[in-house]
PDB file of C-alpha atoms in Angstrom:
ATOM      1  CA  UNK V   1     -64.307  45.447  30.709  1.00 78.00           C
ATOM      2  CA  UNK V   2     -62.951  47.114  33.834  1.00 83.00           C
ATOM      3  CA  UNK V   3     -59.296  47.693  34.571  1.00 79.00           C
ATOM      4  CA  UNK V   4     -59.520  45.119  37.384  1.00 82.00           C
ATOM      5  CA  UNK V   5     -60.613  42.508  34.841  1.00 85.00           C
ATOM      6  CA  UNK V   6     -58.087  43.621  32.240  1.00 86.00           C
ATOM      7  CA  UNK V   7     -54.924  43.595  34.370  1.00 86.00           C
ATOM      8  CA  UNK V   8     -54.864  39.823  35.036  1.00 87.00           C
ATOM      9  CA  UNK V   9     -55.342  39.160  31.320  1.00 88.00           C
ATOM     10  CA  UNK V  10     -52.443  41.451  30.446  1.00 88.00           C
ATOM     11  CA  UNK V  11     -50.277  39.790  33.098  1.00 87.00           C
ATOM     12  CA  UNK V  12     -51.043  36.410  31.468  1.00 88.00           C
ATOM     13  CA  UNK V  13     -50.094  37.960  28.105  1.00 88.00           C
ATOM     14  CA  UNK V  14     -53.503  37.008  26.714  1.00 86.00           C
ATOM     15  CA  UNK V  15     -53.712  38.145  23.069  1.00 83.00           C
ATOM     16  CA  UNK V  16     -57.252  39.447  23.582  1.00 88.00           C
ATOM     17  CA  UNK V  17     -56.013  41.669  26.386  1.00 89.00           C
ATOM     18  CA  UNK V  18     -53.753  43.656  24.083  1.00 89.00           C
ATOM     19  CA  UNK V  19     -56.620  44.391  21.687  1.00 89.00           C
ATOM     20  CA  UNK V  20     -58.967  45.317  24.515  1.00 90.00           C
ATOM     21  CA  UNK V  21     -56.331  47.516  26.169  1.00 90.00           C
ATOM     22  CA  UNK V  22     -55.617  49.250  22.857  1.00 91.00           C
ATOM     23  CA  UNK V  23     -59.324  49.841  22.180  1.00 91.00           C
ATOM     24  CA  UNK V  24     -59.875  51.214  25.679  1.00 91.00           C
ATOM     25  CA  UNK V  25     -56.907  53.557  25.945  1.00 91.00           C
ATOM     26  CA  UNK V  26     -55.405  54.353  22.525  1.00 91.00           C
ATOM     27  CA  UNK V  27     -57.479  57.453  21.783  1.00 92.00           C
ATOM     28  CA  UNK V  28     -56.782  59.175  25.073  1.00 91.00           C
ATOM     29  CA  UNK V  29     -53.087  58.241  25.065  1.00 92.00           C
ATOM     30  CA  UNK V  30     -52.751  59.414  21.471  1.00 92.00           C
ATOM     31  CA  UNK V  31     -54.296  62.756  22.451  1.00 90.00           C
ATOM     32  CA  UNK V  32     -51.662  63.221  25.156  1.00 89.00           C
ATOM     33  CA  UNK V  33     -48.830  62.183  22.828  1.00 91.00           C
ATOM     34  CA  UNK V  34     -49.970  64.323  19.900  1.00 90.00           C
ATOM     35  CA  UNK V  35     -50.233  67.301  22.227  1.00 88.00           C
ATOM     36  CA  UNK V  36     -46.455  67.006  22.696  1.00 87.00           C
ATOM     37  CA  UNK V  37     -45.346  65.484  19.372  1.00 86.00           C
ATOM     38  CA  UNK V  38     -47.035  67.609  16.719  1.00 84.00           C
ATOM     39  CA  UNK V  39     -46.381  65.449  13.638  1.00 86.00           C
ATOM     40  CA  UNK V  40     -49.060  62.761  13.303  1.00 89.00           C
ATOM     41  CA  UNK V  41     -46.731  60.082  11.930  1.00 89.00           C
ATOM     42  CA  UNK V  42     -44.255  60.592  14.764  1.00 89.00           C
ATOM     43  CA  UNK V  43     -47.063  60.608  17.347  1.00 91.00           C
ATOM     44  CA  UNK V  44     -48.402  57.327  15.964  1.00 93.00           C
ATOM     45  CA  UNK V  45     -44.926  55.786  16.226  1.00 92.00           C
ATOM     46  CA  UNK V  46     -44.692  56.943  19.836  1.00 93.00           C
ATOM     47  CA  UNK V  47     -48.135  55.462  20.570  1.00 94.00           C
ATOM     48  CA  UNK V  48     -47.016  52.111  19.206  1.00 94.00           C
ATOM     49  CA  UNK V  49     -43.855  52.290  21.301  1.00 94.00           C
ATOM     50  CA  UNK V  50     -45.946  53.131  24.377  1.00 94.00           C
ATOM     51  CA  UNK V  51     -48.166  50.070  24.002  1.00 92.00           C
ATOM     52  CA  UNK V  52     -45.141  47.826  23.557  1.00 92.00           C
ATOM     53  CA  UNK V  53     -43.622  49.284  26.743  1.00 93.00           C
ATOM     54  CA  UNK V  54     -46.883  48.797  28.628  1.00 91.00           C
ATOM     55  CA  UNK V  55     -47.196  45.210  27.424  1.00 90.00           C
ATOM     56  CA  UNK V  56     -43.596  44.325  28.313  1.00 91.00           C
ATOM     57  CA  UNK V  57     -43.534  46.159  31.664  1.00 91.00           C
ATOM     58  CA  UNK V  58     -46.984  45.413  33.081  1.00 89.00           C
ATOM     59  CA  UNK V  59     -45.345  43.564  35.969  1.00 90.00           C
ATOM     60  CA  UNK V  60     -43.996  46.899  37.229  1.00 90.00           C
ATOM     61  CA  UNK V  61     -47.522  48.312  37.568  1.00 89.00           C
ATOM     62  CA  UNK V  62     -48.583  48.575  41.215  1.00 87.00           C
ATOM     63  CA  UNK V  63     -52.300  49.177  41.783  1.00 83.00           C
ATOM     64  CA  UNK V  64     -51.641  50.496  45.296  1.00 85.00           C
ATOM     65  CA  UNK V  65     -49.798  53.465  43.774  1.00 86.00           C
ATOM     66  CA  UNK V  66     -52.552  54.472  41.358  1.00 84.00           C
ATOM     67  CA  UNK V  67     -54.869  53.522  38.557  1.00 87.00           C
ATOM     68  CA  UNK V  68     -53.736  51.637  35.457  1.00 87.00           C
ATOM     69  CA  UNK V  69     -54.696  54.565  33.240  1.00 88.00           C
ATOM     70  CA  UNK V  70     -52.515  56.961  35.251  1.00 88.00           C
ATOM     71  CA  UNK V  71     -49.566  54.575  34.985  1.00 91.00           C
ATOM     72  CA  UNK V  72     -50.113  54.238  31.226  1.00 91.00           C
ATOM     73  CA  UNK V  73     -50.465  58.000  30.880  1.00 91.00           C
ATOM     74  CA  UNK V  74     -47.095  58.547  32.559  1.00 91.00           C
ATOM     75  CA  UNK V  75     -45.454  56.057  30.198  1.00 92.00           C
ATOM     76  CA  UNK V  76     -47.022  57.835  27.208  1.00 93.00           C
ATOM     77  CA  UNK V  77     -45.980  61.286  28.386  1.00 91.00           C
ATOM     78  CA  UNK V  78     -42.420  60.203  29.226  1.00 91.00           C
ATOM     79  CA  UNK V  79     -42.002  58.380  25.910  1.00 91.00           C
ATOM     80  CA  UNK V  80     -43.227  61.446  24.004  1.00 90.00           C
ATOM     81  CA  UNK V  81     -40.803  63.667  25.921  1.00 88.00           C
ATOM     82  CA  UNK V  82     -37.965  61.206  25.215  1.00 88.00           C
ATOM     83  CA  UNK V  83     -38.845  61.388  21.517  1.00 86.00           C
ATOM     84  CA  UNK V  84     -38.748  65.196  21.566  1.00 83.00           C
ATOM     85  CA  UNK V  85     -35.355  65.166  23.278  1.00 82.00           C
ATOM     86  CA  UNK V  86     -33.831  62.568  20.956  1.00 76.00           C
ATOM     87  CA  UNK V  87     -31.009  63.679  18.685  1.00 63.00           C
ATOM     88  CA  UNK V  88     -32.567  62.111  15.589  1.00 62.00           C
ATOM     89  CA  UNK V  89     -35.884  63.876  16.103  1.00 59.00           C
ATOM     90  CA  UNK V  90     -34.225  67.225  16.705  1.00 56.00           C
ATOM     91  CA  UNK V  91     -32.081  66.887  13.585  1.00 61.00           C
ATOM     92  CA  UNK V  92     -35.112  65.948  11.491  1.00 59.00           C
ATOM     93  CA  UNK V  93     -36.815  69.131  12.680  1.00 58.00           C
ATOM     94  CA  UNK V  94     -33.808  71.246  11.666  1.00 59.00           C
ATOM     95  CA  UNK V  95     -33.817  70.053   8.060  1.00 55.00           C
ATOM     96  CA  UNK V  96     -35.986  72.470   6.141  1.00 55.00           C
ATOM     97  CA  UNK V  97     -37.943  71.727   3.004  1.00 54.00           C
ATOM     98  CA  UNK V  98     -36.606  73.108  -0.265  1.00 55.00           C
ATOM     99  CA  UNK V  99     -39.932  74.956  -0.605  1.00 55.00           C
ATOM    100  CA  UNK V 100     -38.600  77.425   1.966  1.00 52.00           C
ATOM    101  CA  UNK V 101     -35.834  78.472  -0.439  1.00 53.00           C
ATOM    102  CA  UNK V 102     -37.530  78.545  -3.854  1.00 54.00           C
ATOM    103  CA  UNK V 103     -38.050  82.294  -3.646  1.00 53.00           C
ATOM    104  CA  UNK V 104     -34.271  82.819  -3.438  1.00 49.00           C
ATOM    105  CA  UNK V 105     -33.811  81.810  -7.053  1.00 50.00           C
ATOM    106  CA  UNK V 106     -36.105  84.599  -8.275  1.00 51.00           C
ATOM    107  CA  UNK V 107     -33.835  87.417  -7.087  1.00 48.00           C
ATOM    108  CA  UNK V 108     -30.444  86.960  -8.745  1.00 44.00           C
ATOM    109  CA  UNK V 109     -29.078  90.379  -7.700  1.00 47.00           C
ATOM    110  CA  UNK V 110     -27.882  89.246  -4.291  1.00 49.00           C
ATOM    111  CA  UNK V 111     -24.609  87.352  -3.937  1.00 47.00           C
ATOM    112  CA  UNK V 112     -26.104  84.767  -1.619  1.00 47.00           C
ATOM    113  CA  UNK V 113     -28.751  83.966  -4.205  1.00 43.00           C
ATOM    114  CA  UNK V 114     -26.172  83.539  -6.965  1.00 45.00           C
ATOM    115  CA  UNK V 115     -24.219  81.174  -4.714  1.00 43.00           C
ATOM    116  CA  UNK V 116     -27.334  79.095  -4.043  1.00 47.00           C
ATOM    117  CA  UNK V 117     -28.133  79.095  -7.748  1.00 43.00           C
ATOM    118  CA  UNK V 118     -24.684  77.801  -8.719  1.00 50.00           C
ATOM    119  CA  UNK V 119     -24.645  75.277  -5.922  1.00 63.00           C
ATOM    120  CA  UNK V 120     -22.610  75.934  -2.802  1.00 70.00           C
ATOM    121  CA  UNK V 121     -21.850  72.219  -2.436  1.00 71.00           C
ATOM    122  CA  UNK V 122     -19.664  72.368  -5.538  1.00 74.00           C
ATOM    123  CA  UNK V 123     -17.435  74.857  -3.728  1.00 75.00           C
ATOM    124  CA  UNK V 124     -17.502  72.818  -0.505  1.00 79.00           C
ATOM    125  CA  UNK V 125     -16.224  69.769  -2.447  1.00 80.00           C
ATOM    126  CA  UNK V 126     -13.011  71.713  -3.180  1.00 82.00           C
ATOM    127  CA  UNK V 127     -12.178  71.919   0.535  1.00 86.00           C
ATOM    128  CA  UNK V 128     -10.096  69.470   2.569  1.00 88.00           C
ATOM    129  CA  UNK V 129     -11.941  66.272   3.606  1.00 89.00           C
ATOM    130  CA  UNK V 130     -12.119  67.346   7.279  1.00 90.00           C
ATOM    131  CA  UNK V 131     -13.744  70.644   6.203  1.00 88.00           C
ATOM    132  CA  UNK V 132     -16.186  68.856   3.930  1.00 87.00           C
ATOM    133  CA  UNK V 133     -17.226  66.575   6.787  1.00 89.00           C
ATOM    134  CA  UNK V 134     -17.575  69.436   9.277  1.00 88.00           C
ATOM    135  CA  UNK V 135     -19.529  71.736   6.945  1.00 84.00           C
ATOM    136  CA  UNK V 136     -21.761  68.827   5.927  1.00 84.00           C
ATOM    137  CA  UNK V 137     -22.670  68.231   9.583  1.00 85.00           C
ATOM    138  CA  UNK V 138     -23.027  71.865  10.641  1.00 83.00           C
ATOM    139  CA  UNK V 139     -24.684  73.447   7.621  1.00 75.00           C
ATOM    140  CA  UNK V 140     -26.323  70.743   5.545  1.00 73.00           C
ATOM    141  CA  UNK V 141     -27.467  68.375   8.309  1.00 76.00           C
ATOM    142  CA  UNK V 142     -28.228  71.019  10.939  1.00 77.00           C
ATOM    143  CA  UNK V 143     -25.990  69.742  13.737  1.00 83.00           C
ATOM    144  CA  UNK V 144     -24.982  72.119  16.499  1.00 86.00           C
ATOM    145  CA  UNK V 145     -21.272  72.549  17.146  1.00 88.00           C
ATOM    146  CA  UNK V 146     -21.606  70.410  20.278  1.00 90.00           C
ATOM    147  CA  UNK V 147     -23.391  67.649  18.339  1.00 88.00           C
ATOM    148  CA  UNK V 148     -20.695  67.779  15.644  1.00 89.00           C
ATOM    149  CA  UNK V 149     -18.064  67.538  18.369  1.00 91.00           C
ATOM    150  CA  UNK V 150     -19.757  64.422  19.751  1.00 91.00           C
ATOM    151  CA  UNK V 151     -20.226  62.902  16.294  1.00 88.00           C
ATOM    152  CA  UNK V 152     -16.621  63.485  15.203  1.00 90.00           C
ATOM    153  CA  UNK V 153     -15.261  62.684  18.676  1.00 91.00           C
ATOM    154  CA  UNK V 154     -13.147  65.852  18.811  1.00 91.00           C
ATOM    155  CA  UNK V 155     -13.169  68.695  21.374  1.00 93.00           C
ATOM    156  CA  UNK V 156     -15.727  71.469  20.967  1.00 91.00           C
ATOM    157  CA  UNK V 157     -12.984  74.109  20.729  1.00 92.00           C
ATOM    158  CA  UNK V 158     -11.416  72.205  17.830  1.00 92.00           C
ATOM    159  CA  UNK V 159     -14.771  72.117  16.042  1.00 91.00           C
ATOM    160  CA  UNK V 160     -15.135  75.872  16.456  1.00 92.00           C
ATOM    161  CA  UNK V 161     -11.605  76.566  15.200  1.00 93.00           C
ATOM    162  CA  UNK V 162     -11.915  74.187  12.260  1.00 92.00           C
ATOM    163  CA  UNK V 163     -15.312  75.635  11.367  1.00 90.00           C
ATOM    164  CA  UNK V 164     -13.888  79.165  11.297  1.00 91.00           C
ATOM    165  CA  UNK V 165     -10.889  78.046   9.208  1.00 91.00           C
ATOM    166  CA  UNK V 166     -13.050  76.062   6.792  1.00 89.00           C
ATOM    167  CA  UNK V 167     -15.413  78.997   6.286  1.00 87.00           C
ATOM    168  CA  UNK V 168     -12.406  81.239   5.577  1.00 87.00           C
ATOM    169  CA  UNK V 169     -11.145  78.742   2.973  1.00 86.00           C
ATOM    170  CA  UNK V 170     -14.623  78.652   1.458  1.00 81.00           C
ATOM    171  CA  UNK V 171     -14.661  82.446   1.269  1.00 83.00           C
ATOM    172  CA  UNK V 172     -11.445  82.400  -0.775  1.00 82.00           C
ATOM    173  CA  UNK V 173     -13.048  80.002  -3.267  1.00 75.00           C
ATOM    174  CA  UNK V 174     -16.091  82.239  -3.510  1.00 73.00           C
ATOM    175  CA  UNK V 175     -13.980  85.415  -3.572  1.00 73.00           C
ATOM    176  CA  UNK V 176     -16.185  87.032  -0.930  1.00 57.00           C
TER     177      UNK V 176
END
């Protein structure tokens, strides 16, 4: 089927058209998406989102401005870029697997290793609630100070000051 035959079917929201469109374009669009979004599961989610956008917004396609494939490609690329820029995606990339830290337990001579072995969160729980919340965001969830400021709805300078004060309180608990 040609794109000229496919477009009217998509505009009519013919169920066959979605299947045909997916069969014709999914592999090439997935290649573009996975080139930007490296994780396969995330790329597949973006591909699904792209086809939903195409299906819902086909009326905005204008054949005088270019081919259907080019229009679809732009939607795929922009959706993948939006995914990469999203706060949730960035935070998920900051959270590291525990496998990255297993080697720390082997060397118990260093103070940092002993702290990790005992469990730093036990010391954090002794802090004031505002410190617990801030340290949880900044150190355990991987937020930047600006993201923590937005999340807590407090000024960035306040986040920086509270972070410094909370770390100092934590140091007294750890006797460092």
